[in-house]
Amino acid sequence: MASKFQTRNRQYAAVLAIALLAGCGGMQSSLGPQGPQAQAIAGIGWIMFAGATLIFLLVMALALYALFRSPQRRKEVRTNTFIIAGGLALPAVALTALLAYGVNAMGNLRAVPPASAAIEVVANQWWWDVHYRDENGRVIATANEIRIPAGTPFLVSLRSRDVIHSFWVPNLAGKMDVIPGRANHVILHADAPGRFRGQCAEFCGAQHARMALYVIAEPAESYRAWLARQRSEAAAPRDAGALRGRELFVAHCVQCHTVRGVGTATQRGPDLTHVGSRKFIGAGTLANNRANLMRFIAHSQEVKPGNAMPSHTWLNDDALQALAGYLASLQ
Ligand code: CUA
Protein backbone atom coordinates (compact mmCIF):
# COMPACT_ATOMS: atom_id res chain seq x y z
CA MET A 1 0.00 0.00 0.00
CA ALA A 2 2.71 2.41 1.03
CA SER A 3 4.57 2.09 -2.24
CA LYS A 4 1.36 2.59 -4.22
CA PHE A 5 0.69 5.73 -2.21
CA GLN A 6 4.24 6.95 -2.86
CA THR A 7 3.94 6.29 -6.59
CA ARG A 8 0.67 8.18 -6.67
CA ASN A 9 2.26 11.08 -4.79
CA ARG A 10 5.20 11.11 -7.14
CA GLN A 11 2.84 11.21 -10.12
CA TYR A 12 0.95 14.15 -8.62
CA ALA A 13 4.24 15.92 -7.95
CA ALA A 14 5.37 15.35 -11.54
CA VAL A 15 2.08 16.65 -12.97
CA LEU A 16 2.24 19.69 -10.68
CA ALA A 17 5.85 20.39 -11.63
CA ILE A 18 5.06 20.15 -15.35
CA ALA A 19 2.03 22.42 -14.93
CA LEU A 20 4.08 24.98 -12.99
CA LEU A 21 6.99 24.92 -15.40
CA ALA A 22 4.67 25.11 -18.41
CA GLY A 23 3.20 28.26 -16.87
CA CYS A 24 6.61 29.93 -16.82
CA GLY A 25 8.03 30.21 -20.33
CA GLY A 26 6.48 30.92 -23.66
CA MET A 27 3.21 32.46 -24.73
CA GLN A 28 1.59 35.21 -22.66
CA SER A 29 3.88 35.04 -19.65
CA SER A 30 5.61 37.93 -17.94
CA LEU A 31 8.30 35.43 -16.92
CA GLY A 32 9.25 35.05 -20.58
CA PRO A 33 10.19 38.66 -21.43
CA GLN A 34 10.85 39.33 -25.11
CA GLY A 35 11.77 43.01 -24.97
CA PRO A 36 13.37 45.63 -22.70
CA GLN A 37 10.08 46.78 -21.14
CA ALA A 38 9.05 43.28 -20.14
CA GLN A 39 12.64 42.55 -19.11
CA ALA A 40 12.59 45.40 -16.59
CA ILE A 41 9.28 44.18 -15.15
CA ALA A 42 10.51 40.59 -14.90
CA GLY A 43 13.64 41.94 -13.16
CA ILE A 44 11.56 43.69 -10.49
CA GLY A 45 9.49 40.53 -10.08
CA TRP A 46 12.52 38.30 -9.55
CA ILE A 47 14.19 40.70 -7.12
CA MET A 48 11.02 40.90 -5.03
CA PHE A 49 10.68 37.13 -5.16
CA ALA A 50 14.28 36.59 -4.07
CA GLY A 51 14.01 39.18 -1.28
CA ALA A 52 10.74 37.74 0.02
CA THR A 53 12.24 34.23 -0.07
CA LEU A 54 15.29 35.34 1.95
CA ILE A 55 13.16 37.06 4.57
CA PHE A 56 10.81 34.05 4.74
CA LEU A 57 13.75 31.70 5.29
CA LEU A 58 15.21 33.98 7.97
CA VAL A 59 11.90 34.17 9.87
CA MET A 60 11.39 30.40 9.59
CA ALA A 61 14.91 29.74 10.86
CA LEU A 62 14.32 32.00 13.87
CA ALA A 63 10.97 30.33 14.56
CA LEU A 64 12.51 26.85 14.41
CA TYR A 65 15.36 28.00 16.65
CA ALA A 66 12.86 29.27 19.22
CA LEU A 67 10.80 26.08 19.01
CA PHE A 68 13.44 23.39 19.14
CA ARG A 69 16.52 24.74 20.87
CA SER A 70 16.47 23.57 24.46
CA PRO A 71 15.77 26.49 26.86
CA GLN A 72 19.12 26.05 28.68
CA ARG A 73 21.16 26.40 25.48
CA ARG A 74 19.21 29.22 23.84
CA LYS A 75 21.14 32.40 23.37
CA GLU A 76 19.74 35.29 25.32
CA VAL A 77 18.82 38.33 23.18
CA ARG A 78 18.29 41.75 24.56
CA THR A 79 14.69 42.42 23.47
CA ASN A 80 15.00 46.08 22.48
CA THR A 81 18.02 45.56 20.24
CA PHE A 82 16.32 42.67 18.49
CA ILE A 83 13.11 44.61 17.85
CA ILE A 84 14.91 47.72 16.63
CA ALA A 85 17.24 45.78 14.33
CA GLY A 86 14.77 43.19 13.01
CA GLY A 87 11.51 45.10 13.26
CA LEU A 88 12.56 48.62 12.24
CA ALA A 89 15.99 48.82 10.65
CA LEU A 90 15.80 45.74 8.42
CA PRO A 91 12.33 46.46 6.91
CA ALA A 92 13.15 50.16 6.51
CA VAL A 93 16.37 49.42 4.63
CA ALA A 94 14.90 46.57 2.54
CA LEU A 95 11.71 48.41 1.58
CA THR A 96 13.49 51.70 0.85
CA ALA A 97 15.97 49.93 -1.43
CA LEU A 98 13.13 48.12 -3.18
CA LEU A 99 11.15 51.34 -3.60
CA ALA A 100 14.16 53.16 -5.08
CA TYR A 101 14.80 50.29 -7.48
CA GLY A 102 11.11 50.06 -8.45
CA VAL A 103 10.65 53.82 -8.98
CA ASN A 104 13.77 53.94 -11.15
CA ALA A 105 12.64 50.95 -13.25
CA MET A 106 9.12 52.38 -13.61
CA GLY A 107 10.59 55.69 -14.73
CA ASN A 108 12.42 53.88 -17.53
CA LEU A 109 9.18 52.14 -18.52
CA ARG A 110 7.27 55.39 -18.77
CA ALA A 111 9.87 57.24 -20.81
CA VAL A 112 8.10 57.95 -24.08
CA PRO A 113 10.36 57.20 -27.05
CA PRO A 114 10.54 59.46 -30.09
CA ALA A 115 7.22 58.41 -31.55
CA SER A 116 7.76 56.10 -34.47
CA ALA A 117 4.56 55.23 -36.31
CA ALA A 118 2.26 55.72 -33.34
CA ILE A 119 -1.02 53.88 -33.35
CA GLU A 120 -4.23 54.12 -31.43
CA VAL A 121 -5.99 51.12 -29.93
CA VAL A 122 -9.61 51.56 -28.90
CA ALA A 123 -11.03 48.98 -26.50
CA ASN A 124 -14.63 47.88 -26.99
CA GLN A 125 -16.75 45.23 -25.31
CA TRP A 126 -15.12 42.83 -26.35
CA TRP A 127 -12.58 43.55 -29.04
CA TRP A 128 -9.72 45.87 -29.93
CA ASP A 129 -10.09 48.48 -32.67
CA VAL A 130 -6.63 49.28 -34.05
CA HIS A 131 -5.90 52.50 -35.99
CA TYR A 132 -2.71 53.18 -37.90
CA ARG A 133 -2.08 56.61 -39.35
CA ASP A 134 -0.09 56.70 -42.57
CA GLU A 135 2.16 59.56 -43.78
CA ASN A 136 -0.81 61.28 -45.43
CA GLY A 137 -2.79 61.23 -42.20
CA ARG A 138 -5.21 58.58 -43.44
CA VAL A 139 -6.34 56.09 -40.87
CA ILE A 140 -5.97 52.42 -41.57
CA ALA A 141 -8.16 50.29 -39.34
CA THR A 142 -7.69 46.69 -38.35
CA ALA A 143 -8.79 44.71 -35.32
CA ASN A 144 -7.40 42.48 -32.60
CA GLU A 145 -4.03 42.27 -34.27
CA ILE A 146 -1.19 44.76 -33.97
CA ARG A 147 1.83 44.61 -36.23
CA ILE A 148 4.97 46.31 -35.06
CA PRO A 149 8.49 46.52 -36.43
CA ALA A 150 10.83 44.37 -34.33
CA GLY A 151 13.73 45.99 -32.50
CA THR A 152 12.26 49.48 -32.07
CA PRO A 153 10.03 51.00 -29.40
CA PHE A 154 6.51 51.40 -30.73
CA LEU A 155 4.17 53.85 -29.03
CA VAL A 156 0.55 52.77 -28.57
CA SER A 157 -2.13 55.16 -27.40
CA LEU A 158 -5.07 53.50 -25.62
CA ARG A 159 -8.68 54.65 -25.43
CA SER A 160 -11.93 52.99 -24.43
CA ARG A 161 -15.29 53.36 -26.11
CA ASP A 162 -17.34 51.91 -23.27
CA VAL A 163 -16.07 50.56 -19.92
CA ILE A 164 -12.67 50.15 -18.26
CA HIS A 165 -10.46 47.53 -19.90
CA SER A 166 -6.79 46.73 -19.45
CA PHE A 167 -4.29 46.21 -22.23
CA TRP A 168 -1.76 43.51 -21.40
CA VAL A 169 0.80 41.77 -23.60
CA PRO A 170 2.90 40.11 -20.86
CA ASN A 171 5.86 39.15 -23.06
CA LEU A 172 6.34 42.77 -24.14
CA ALA A 173 5.01 45.21 -21.55
CA GLY A 174 3.16 45.75 -18.32
CA LYS A 175 -0.58 46.13 -17.90
CA MET A 176 -2.11 49.48 -18.78
CA ASP A 177 -5.66 50.41 -17.86
CA VAL A 178 -7.83 51.61 -20.73
CA ILE A 179 -10.20 54.19 -19.31
CA PRO A 180 -13.14 56.01 -20.97
CA GLY A 181 -12.44 59.70 -21.52
CA ARG A 182 -8.68 59.41 -21.11
CA ALA A 183 -5.73 58.41 -23.30
CA ASN A 184 -3.11 56.16 -21.75
CA HIS A 185 0.06 54.98 -23.41
CA VAL A 186 2.07 51.82 -23.56
CA ILE A 187 5.31 51.06 -25.35
CA LEU A 188 5.59 47.79 -27.25
CA HIS A 189 9.17 46.84 -27.92
CA ALA A 190 10.06 43.36 -29.15
CA ASP A 191 13.71 42.33 -29.39
CA ALA A 192 13.09 39.98 -32.31
CA PRO A 193 10.29 39.02 -34.70
CA GLY A 194 7.60 36.89 -33.13
CA ARG A 195 3.93 36.55 -32.25
CA PHE A 196 2.82 37.54 -28.75
CA ARG A 197 -0.60 36.96 -27.25
CA GLY A 198 -2.25 39.66 -25.20
CA GLN A 199 -5.40 39.72 -23.16
CA CYS A 200 -7.77 42.22 -21.59
CA ALA A 201 -6.79 42.16 -17.93
CA GLU A 202 -9.66 44.07 -16.32
CA PHE A 203 -13.08 42.43 -15.96
CA CYS A 204 -15.27 44.21 -18.48
CA GLY A 205 -18.36 42.05 -18.87
CA ALA A 206 -19.52 38.62 -19.96
CA GLN A 207 -16.89 38.07 -22.66
CA HIS A 208 -13.92 39.60 -20.87
CA ALA A 209 -12.09 36.28 -21.23
CA ARG A 210 -12.59 36.35 -25.02
CA MET A 211 -11.00 39.73 -25.50
CA ALA A 212 -7.58 38.67 -26.66
CA LEU A 213 -5.24 40.22 -29.19
CA TYR A 214 -2.01 39.37 -30.92
CA VAL A 215 1.05 41.50 -31.41
CA ILE A 216 3.10 40.43 -34.39
CA ALA A 217 6.62 41.82 -34.53
CA GLU A 218 8.21 41.70 -37.96
CA PRO A 219 11.45 42.82 -39.59
CA ALA A 220 11.10 46.47 -40.65
CA GLU A 221 10.91 45.49 -44.31
CA SER A 222 7.95 43.11 -44.00
CA TYR A 223 6.26 45.47 -41.56
CA ARG A 224 6.31 48.20 -44.21
CA ALA A 225 5.02 45.76 -46.83
CA TRP A 226 2.18 44.76 -44.52
CA LEU A 227 1.29 48.40 -43.91
CA ALA A 228 1.20 49.03 -47.66
CA ARG A 229 -1.14 46.05 -48.16
CA GLN A 230 -3.42 47.25 -45.37
CA ARG A 231 -3.58 50.67 -47.01
CA SER A 232 -5.09 49.24 -50.18
CA GLU A 233 -8.83 48.86 -50.58
CA ALA A 234 -10.47 45.46 -50.32
CA ALA A 235 -9.69 42.87 -52.97
CA ALA A 236 -12.30 42.57 -55.71
CA PRO A 237 -14.17 39.23 -55.90
CA ARG A 238 -12.40 36.81 -58.22
CA ASP A 239 -15.21 34.32 -58.84
CA ALA A 240 -18.99 34.00 -58.79
CA GLY A 241 -18.99 32.68 -55.20
CA ALA A 242 -17.04 35.65 -53.88
CA LEU A 243 -19.24 38.03 -55.89
CA ARG A 244 -22.33 36.52 -54.26
CA GLY A 245 -20.51 36.77 -50.92
CA ARG A 246 -19.94 40.48 -51.45
CA GLU A 247 -23.64 40.99 -52.26
CA LEU A 248 -24.56 39.21 -49.04
CA PHE A 249 -22.03 41.31 -47.16
CA VAL A 250 -23.62 44.51 -48.48
CA ALA A 251 -27.08 43.21 -47.58
CA HIS A 252 -26.36 41.90 -44.07
CA CYS A 253 -23.06 43.15 -42.67
CA VAL A 254 -22.13 46.58 -43.93
CA GLN A 255 -24.16 48.44 -41.34
CA CYS A 256 -21.67 47.36 -38.66
CA HIS A 257 -18.53 46.31 -40.55
CA THR A 258 -16.53 48.51 -42.86
CA VAL A 259 -14.85 47.01 -45.92
CA ARG A 260 -13.03 49.88 -47.61
CA GLY A 261 -14.13 50.16 -51.22
CA VAL A 262 -17.39 48.31 -50.54
CA GLY A 263 -19.10 50.13 -47.72
CA THR A 264 -18.54 52.15 -44.57
CA ALA A 265 -20.30 51.12 -41.39
CA THR A 266 -22.42 53.52 -39.40
CA GLN A 267 -22.08 51.39 -36.28
CA ARG A 268 -18.81 50.12 -34.96
CA GLY A 269 -17.82 46.54 -35.51
CA PRO A 270 -14.32 45.40 -36.47
CA ASP A 271 -13.08 46.73 -39.84
CA LEU A 272 -13.00 43.74 -42.19
CA THR A 273 -11.16 45.24 -45.18
CA HIS A 274 -8.32 42.71 -44.79
CA VAL A 275 -9.93 40.23 -42.42
CA GLY A 276 -8.62 37.30 -44.46
CA SER A 277 -5.05 38.18 -43.47
CA ARG A 278 -5.71 37.89 -39.73
CA LYS A 279 -4.88 34.80 -37.69
CA PHE A 280 -7.99 34.80 -35.48
CA ILE A 281 -11.58 36.01 -35.44
CA GLY A 282 -13.76 37.10 -32.53
CA ALA A 283 -10.79 38.70 -30.68
CA GLY A 284 -8.76 35.51 -30.41
CA THR A 285 -11.82 33.29 -29.99
CA LEU A 286 -11.51 31.15 -33.13
CA ALA A 287 -8.76 30.43 -35.65
CA ASN A 288 -9.48 32.30 -38.88
CA ASN A 289 -10.64 29.79 -41.48
CA ARG A 290 -13.73 29.33 -43.61
CA ALA A 291 -15.45 26.84 -41.30
CA ASN A 292 -15.00 29.11 -38.29
CA LEU A 293 -16.10 32.20 -40.24
CA MET A 294 -19.33 30.37 -41.14
CA ARG A 295 -19.75 29.30 -37.54
CA PHE A 296 -19.22 32.79 -36.19
CA ILE A 297 -21.63 34.38 -38.67
CA ALA A 298 -24.38 31.79 -38.07
CA HIS A 299 -23.90 31.23 -34.34
CA SER A 300 -22.15 34.32 -33.04
CA GLN A 301 -24.23 34.29 -29.86
CA GLU A 302 -23.30 30.70 -29.08
CA VAL A 303 -19.61 31.19 -29.77
CA LYS A 304 -19.37 34.48 -27.86
CA PRO A 305 -22.63 35.08 -25.97
CA GLY A 306 -23.60 38.71 -25.42
CA ASN A 307 -21.40 40.21 -28.13
CA ALA A 308 -22.91 42.90 -30.33
CA MET A 309 -23.32 40.67 -33.40
CA PRO A 310 -26.56 38.68 -33.74
CA SER A 311 -26.47 35.04 -34.82
CA HIS A 312 -27.40 35.01 -38.51
CA THR A 313 -29.42 31.80 -38.26
CA TRP A 314 -31.58 32.73 -41.24
CA LEU A 315 -28.71 32.40 -43.70
CA ASN A 316 -28.64 29.00 -45.39
CA ASP A 317 -25.52 26.95 -45.91
CA ASP A 318 -24.90 28.21 -49.46
CA ALA A 319 -25.13 31.82 -48.32
CA LEU A 320 -22.79 31.16 -45.39
CA GLN A 321 -20.30 29.44 -47.71
CA ALA A 322 -20.34 32.39 -50.10
CA LEU A 323 -20.02 34.99 -47.33
CA ALA A 324 -17.21 33.14 -45.52
CA GLY A 325 -15.42 32.56 -48.83
CA TYR A 326 -15.62 36.26 -49.65
CA LEU A 327 -14.30 37.31 -46.21
CA ALA A 328 -11.48 34.77 -46.41
CA SER A 329 -10.50 36.24 -49.79
CA LEU A 330 -10.01 39.71 -48.26
CA GLN A 331 -6.27 39.29 -47.78
CU1 CUA B 1 -12.04 44.18 -21.78
CU2 CUA B 1 -11.85 42.74 -19.95
Coordinates of C-alpha atoms and ligand atoms in Angstrom, one line a residue:
M1 CA 0.0 0.0 0.0
A2 CA 2.7 2.4 1.0
S3 CA 4.6 2.1 -2.2
K4 CA 1.4 2.6 -4.2
F5 CA 0.7 5.7 -2.2
Q6 CA 4.2 7.0 -2.9
T7 CA 3.9 6.3 -6.6
R8 CA 0.7 8.2 -6.7
N9 CA 2.3 11.1 -4.8
R10 CA 5.2 11.1 -7.1
Q11 CA 2.8 11.2 -10.1
Y12 CA 1.0 14.2 -8.6
A13 CA 4.2 15.9 -8.0
A14 CA 5.4 15.3 -11.5
V15 CA 2.1 16.6 -13.0
L16 CA 2.2 19.7 -10.7
A17 CA 5.9 20.4 -11.6
I18 CA 5.1 20.2 -15.3
A19 CA 2.0 22.4 -14.9
L20 CA 4.1 25.0 -13.0
L21 CA 7.0 24.9 -15.4
A22 CA 4.7 25.1 -18.4
G23 CA 3.2 28.3 -16.9
C24 CA 6.6 29.9 -16.8
G25 CA 8.0 30.2 -20.3
G26 CA 6.5 30.9 -23.7
M27 CA 3.2 32.5 -24.7
Q28 CA 1.6 35.2 -22.7
S29 CA 3.9 35.0 -19.7
S30 CA 5.6 37.9 -17.9
L31 CA 8.3 35.4 -16.9
G32 CA 9.2 35.1 -20.6
P33 CA 10.2 38.7 -21.4
Q34 CA 10.9 39.3 -25.1
G35 CA 11.8 43.0 -25.0
P36 CA 13.4 45.6 -22.7
Q37 CA 10.1 46.8 -21.1
A38 CA 9.0 43.3 -20.1
Q39 CA 12.6 42.5 -19.1
A40 CA 12.6 45.4 -16.6
I41 CA 9.3 44.2 -15.1
A42 CA 10.5 40.6 -14.9
G43 CA 13.6 41.9 -13.2
I44 CA 11.6 43.7 -10.5
G45 CA 9.5 40.5 -10.1
W46 CA 12.5 38.3 -9.6
I47 CA 14.2 40.7 -7.1
M48 CA 11.0 40.9 -5.0
F49 CA 10.7 37.1 -5.2
A50 CA 14.3 36.6 -4.1
G51 CA 14.0 39.2 -1.3
A52 CA 10.7 37.7 0.0
T53 CA 12.2 34.2 -0.1
L54 CA 15.3 35.3 2.0
I55 CA 13.2 37.1 4.6
F56 CA 10.8 34.1 4.7
L57 CA 13.7 31.7 5.3
L58 CA 15.2 34.0 8.0
V59 CA 11.9 34.2 9.9
M60 CA 11.4 30.4 9.6
A61 CA 14.9 29.7 10.9
L62 CA 14.3 32.0 13.9
A63 CA 11.0 30.3 14.6
L64 CA 12.5 26.9 14.4
Y65 CA 15.4 28.0 16.6
A66 CA 12.9 29.3 19.2
L67 CA 10.8 26.1 19.0
F68 CA 13.4 23.4 19.1
R69 CA 16.5 24.7 20.9
S70 CA 16.5 23.6 24.5
P71 CA 15.8 26.5 26.9
Q72 CA 19.1 26.1 28.7
R73 CA 21.2 26.4 25.5
R74 CA 19.2 29.2 23.8
K75 CA 21.1 32.4 23.4
E76 CA 19.7 35.3 25.3
V77 CA 18.8 38.3 23.2
R78 CA 18.3 41.7 24.6
T79 CA 14.7 42.4 23.5
N80 CA 15.0 46.1 22.5
T81 CA 18.0 45.6 20.2
F82 CA 16.3 42.7 18.5
I83 CA 13.1 44.6 17.9
I84 CA 14.9 47.7 16.6
A85 CA 17.2 45.8 14.3
G86 CA 14.8 43.2 13.0
G87 CA 11.5 45.1 13.3
L88 CA 12.6 48.6 12.2
A89 CA 16.0 48.8 10.6
L90 CA 15.8 45.7 8.4
P91 CA 12.3 46.5 6.9
A92 CA 13.2 50.2 6.5
V93 CA 16.4 49.4 4.6
A94 CA 14.9 46.6 2.5
L95 CA 11.7 48.4 1.6
T96 CA 13.5 51.7 0.8
A97 CA 16.0 49.9 -1.4
L98 CA 13.1 48.1 -3.2
L99 CA 11.1 51.3 -3.6
A100 CA 14.2 53.2 -5.1
Y101 CA 14.8 50.3 -7.5
G102 CA 11.1 50.1 -8.5
V103 CA 10.7 53.8 -9.0
N104 CA 13.8 53.9 -11.1
A105 CA 12.6 51.0 -13.2
M106 CA 9.1 52.4 -13.6
G107 CA 10.6 55.7 -14.7
N108 CA 12.4 53.9 -17.5
L109 CA 9.2 52.1 -18.5
R110 CA 7.3 55.4 -18.8
A111 CA 9.9 57.2 -20.8
V112 CA 8.1 57.9 -24.1
P113 CA 10.4 57.2 -27.0
P114 CA 10.5 59.5 -30.1
A115 CA 7.2 58.4 -31.5
S116 CA 7.8 56.1 -34.5
A117 CA 4.6 55.2 -36.3
A118 CA 2.3 55.7 -33.3
I119 CA -1.0 53.9 -33.4
E120 CA -4.2 54.1 -31.4
V121 CA -6.0 51.1 -29.9
V122 CA -9.6 51.6 -28.9
A123 CA -11.0 49.0 -26.5
N124 CA -14.6 47.9 -27.0
Q125 CA -16.7 45.2 -25.3
W126 CA -15.1 42.8 -26.3
W127 CA -12.6 43.5 -29.0
W128 CA -9.7 45.9 -29.9
D129 CA -10.1 48.5 -32.7
V130 CA -6.6 49.3 -34.1
H131 CA -5.9 52.5 -36.0
Y132 CA -2.7 53.2 -37.9
R133 CA -2.1 56.6 -39.4
D134 CA -0.1 56.7 -42.6
E135 CA 2.2 59.6 -43.8
N136 CA -0.8 61.3 -45.4
G137 CA -2.8 61.2 -42.2
R138 CA -5.2 58.6 -43.4
V139 CA -6.3 56.1 -40.9
I140 CA -6.0 52.4 -41.6
A141 CA -8.2 50.3 -39.3
T142 CA -7.7 46.7 -38.4
A143 CA -8.8 44.7 -35.3
N144 CA -7.4 42.5 -32.6
E145 CA -4.0 42.3 -34.3
I146 CA -1.2 44.8 -34.0
R147 CA 1.8 44.6 -36.2
I148 CA 5.0 46.3 -35.1
P149 CA 8.5 46.5 -36.4
A150 CA 10.8 44.4 -34.3
G151 CA 13.7 46.0 -32.5
T152 CA 12.3 49.5 -32.1
P153 CA 10.0 51.0 -29.4
F154 CA 6.5 51.4 -30.7
L155 CA 4.2 53.8 -29.0
V156 CA 0.5 52.8 -28.6
S157 CA -2.1 55.2 -27.4
L158 CA -5.1 53.5 -25.6
R159 CA -8.7 54.6 -25.4
S160 CA -11.9 53.0 -24.4
R161 CA -15.3 53.4 -26.1
D162 CA -17.3 51.9 -23.3
V163 CA -16.1 50.6 -19.9
I164 CA -12.7 50.1 -18.3
H165 CA -10.5 47.5 -19.9
S166 CA -6.8 46.7 -19.4
F167 CA -4.3 46.2 -22.2
W168 CA -1.8 43.5 -21.4
V169 CA 0.8 41.8 -23.6
P170 CA 2.9 40.1 -20.9
N171 CA 5.9 39.1 -23.1
L172 CA 6.3 42.8 -24.1
A173 CA 5.0 45.2 -21.6
G174 CA 3.2 45.7 -18.3
K175 CA -0.6 46.1 -17.9
M176 CA -2.1 49.5 -18.8
D177 CA -5.7 50.4 -17.9
V178 CA -7.8 51.6 -20.7
I179 CA -10.2 54.2 -19.3
P180 CA -13.1 56.0 -21.0
G181 CA -12.4 59.7 -21.5
R182 CA -8.7 59.4 -21.1
A183 CA -5.7 58.4 -23.3
N184 CA -3.1 56.2 -21.7
H185 CA 0.1 55.0 -23.4
V186 CA 2.1 51.8 -23.6
I187 CA 5.3 51.1 -25.3
L188 CA 5.6 47.8 -27.2
H189 CA 9.2 46.8 -27.9
A190 CA 10.1 43.4 -29.1
D191 CA 13.7 42.3 -29.4
A192 CA 13.1 40.0 -32.3
P193 CA 10.3 39.0 -34.7
G194 CA 7.6 36.9 -33.1
R195 CA 3.9 36.6 -32.3
F196 CA 2.8 37.5 -28.7
R197 CA -0.6 37.0 -27.2
G198 CA -2.3 39.7 -25.2
Q199 CA -5.4 39.7 -23.2
C200 CA -7.8 42.2 -21.6
A201 CA -6.8 42.2 -17.9
E202 CA -9.7 44.1 -16.3
F203 CA -13.1 42.4 -16.0
C204 CA -15.3 44.2 -18.5
G205 CA -18.4 42.0 -18.9
A206 CA -19.5 38.6 -20.0
Q207 CA -16.9 38.1 -22.7
H208 CA -13.9 39.6 -20.9
A209 CA -12.1 36.3 -21.2
R210 CA -12.6 36.3 -25.0
M211 CA -11.0 39.7 -25.5
A212 CA -7.6 38.7 -26.7
L213 CA -5.2 40.2 -29.2
Y214 CA -2.0 39.4 -30.9
V215 CA 1.1 41.5 -31.4
I216 CA 3.1 40.4 -34.4
A217 CA 6.6 41.8 -34.5
E218 CA 8.2 41.7 -38.0
P219 CA 11.5 42.8 -39.6
A220 CA 11.1 46.5 -40.7
E221 CA 10.9 45.5 -44.3
S222 CA 7.9 43.1 -44.0
Y223 CA 6.3 45.5 -41.6
R224 CA 6.3 48.2 -44.2
A225 CA 5.0 45.8 -46.8
W226 CA 2.2 44.8 -44.5
L227 CA 1.3 48.4 -43.9
A228 CA 1.2 49.0 -47.7
R229 CA -1.1 46.0 -48.2
Q230 CA -3.4 47.2 -45.4
R231 CA -3.6 50.7 -47.0
S232 CA -5.1 49.2 -50.2
E233 CA -8.8 48.9 -50.6
A234 CA -10.5 45.5 -50.3
A235 CA -9.7 42.9 -53.0
A236 CA -12.3 42.6 -55.7
P237 CA -14.2 39.2 -55.9
R238 CA -12.4 36.8 -58.2
D239 CA -15.2 34.3 -58.8
A240 CA -19.0 34.0 -58.8
G241 CA -19.0 32.7 -55.2
A242 CA -17.0 35.6 -53.9
L243 CA -19.2 38.0 -55.9
R244 CA -22.3 36.5 -54.3
G245 CA -20.5 36.8 -50.9
R246 CA -19.9 40.5 -51.4
E247 CA -23.6 41.0 -52.3
L248 CA -24.6 39.2 -49.0
F249 CA -22.0 41.3 -47.2
V250 CA -23.6 44.5 -48.5
A251 CA -27.1 43.2 -47.6
H252 CA -26.4 41.9 -44.1
C253 CA -23.1 43.2 -42.7
V254 CA -22.1 46.6 -43.9
Q255 CA -24.2 48.4 -41.3
C256 CA -21.7 47.4 -38.7
H257 CA -18.5 46.3 -40.5
T258 CA -16.5 48.5 -42.9
V259 CA -14.9 47.0 -45.9
R260 CA -13.0 49.9 -47.6
G261 CA -14.1 50.2 -51.2
V262 CA -17.4 48.3 -50.5
G263 CA -19.1 50.1 -47.7
T264 CA -18.5 52.1 -44.6
A265 CA -20.3 51.1 -41.4
T266 CA -22.4 53.5 -39.4
Q267 CA -22.1 51.4 -36.3
R268 CA -18.8 50.1 -35.0
G269 CA -17.8 46.5 -35.5
P270 CA -14.3 45.4 -36.5
D271 CA -13.1 46.7 -39.8
L272 CA -13.0 43.7 -42.2
T273 CA -11.2 45.2 -45.2
H274 CA -8.3 42.7 -44.8
V275 CA -9.9 40.2 -42.4
G276 CA -8.6 37.3 -44.5
S277 CA -5.1 38.2 -43.5
R278 CA -5.7 37.9 -39.7
K279 CA -4.9 34.8 -37.7
F280 CA -8.0 34.8 -35.5
I281 CA -11.6 36.0 -35.4
G282 CA -13.8 37.1 -32.5
A283 CA -10.8 38.7 -30.7
G284 CA -8.8 35.5 -30.4
T285 CA -11.8 33.3 -30.0
L286 CA -11.5 31.1 -33.1
A287 CA -8.8 30.4 -35.7
N288 CA -9.5 32.3 -38.9
N289 CA -10.6 29.8 -41.5
R290 CA -13.7 29.3 -43.6
A291 CA -15.4 26.8 -41.3
N292 CA -15.0 29.1 -38.3
L293 CA -16.1 32.2 -40.2
M294 CA -19.3 30.4 -41.1
R295 CA -19.7 29.3 -37.5
F296 CA -19.2 32.8 -36.2
I297 CA -21.6 34.4 -38.7
A298 CA -24.4 31.8 -38.1
H299 CA -23.9 31.2 -34.3
S300 CA -22.2 34.3 -33.0
Q301 CA -24.2 34.3 -29.9
E302 CA -23.3 30.7 -29.1
V303 CA -19.6 31.2 -29.8
K304 CA -19.4 34.5 -27.9
P305 CA -22.6 35.1 -26.0
G306 CA -23.6 38.7 -25.4
N307 CA -21.4 40.2 -28.1
A308 CA -22.9 42.9 -30.3
M309 CA -23.3 40.7 -33.4
P310 CA -26.6 38.7 -33.7
S311 CA -26.5 35.0 -34.8
H312 CA -27.4 35.0 -38.5
T313 CA -29.4 31.8 -38.3
W314 CA -31.6 32.7 -41.2
L315 CA -28.7 32.4 -43.7
N316 CA -28.6 29.0 -45.4
D317 CA -25.5 26.9 -45.9
D318 CA -24.9 28.2 -49.5
A319 CA -25.1 31.8 -48.3
L320 CA -22.8 31.2 -45.4
Q321 CA -20.3 29.4 -47.7
A322 CA -20.3 32.4 -50.1
L323 CA -20.0 35.0 -47.3
A324 CA -17.2 33.1 -45.5
G325 CA -15.4 32.6 -48.8
Y326 CA -15.6 36.3 -49.6
L327 CA -14.3 37.3 -46.2
A328 CA -11.5 34.8 -46.4
S329 CA -10.5 36.2 -49.8
L330 CA -10.0 39.7 -48.3
Q331 CA -6.3 39.3 -47.8
Ligands
CUA1 CU1 -12.0 44.2 -21.8 CU2 -11.9 42.7 -19.9

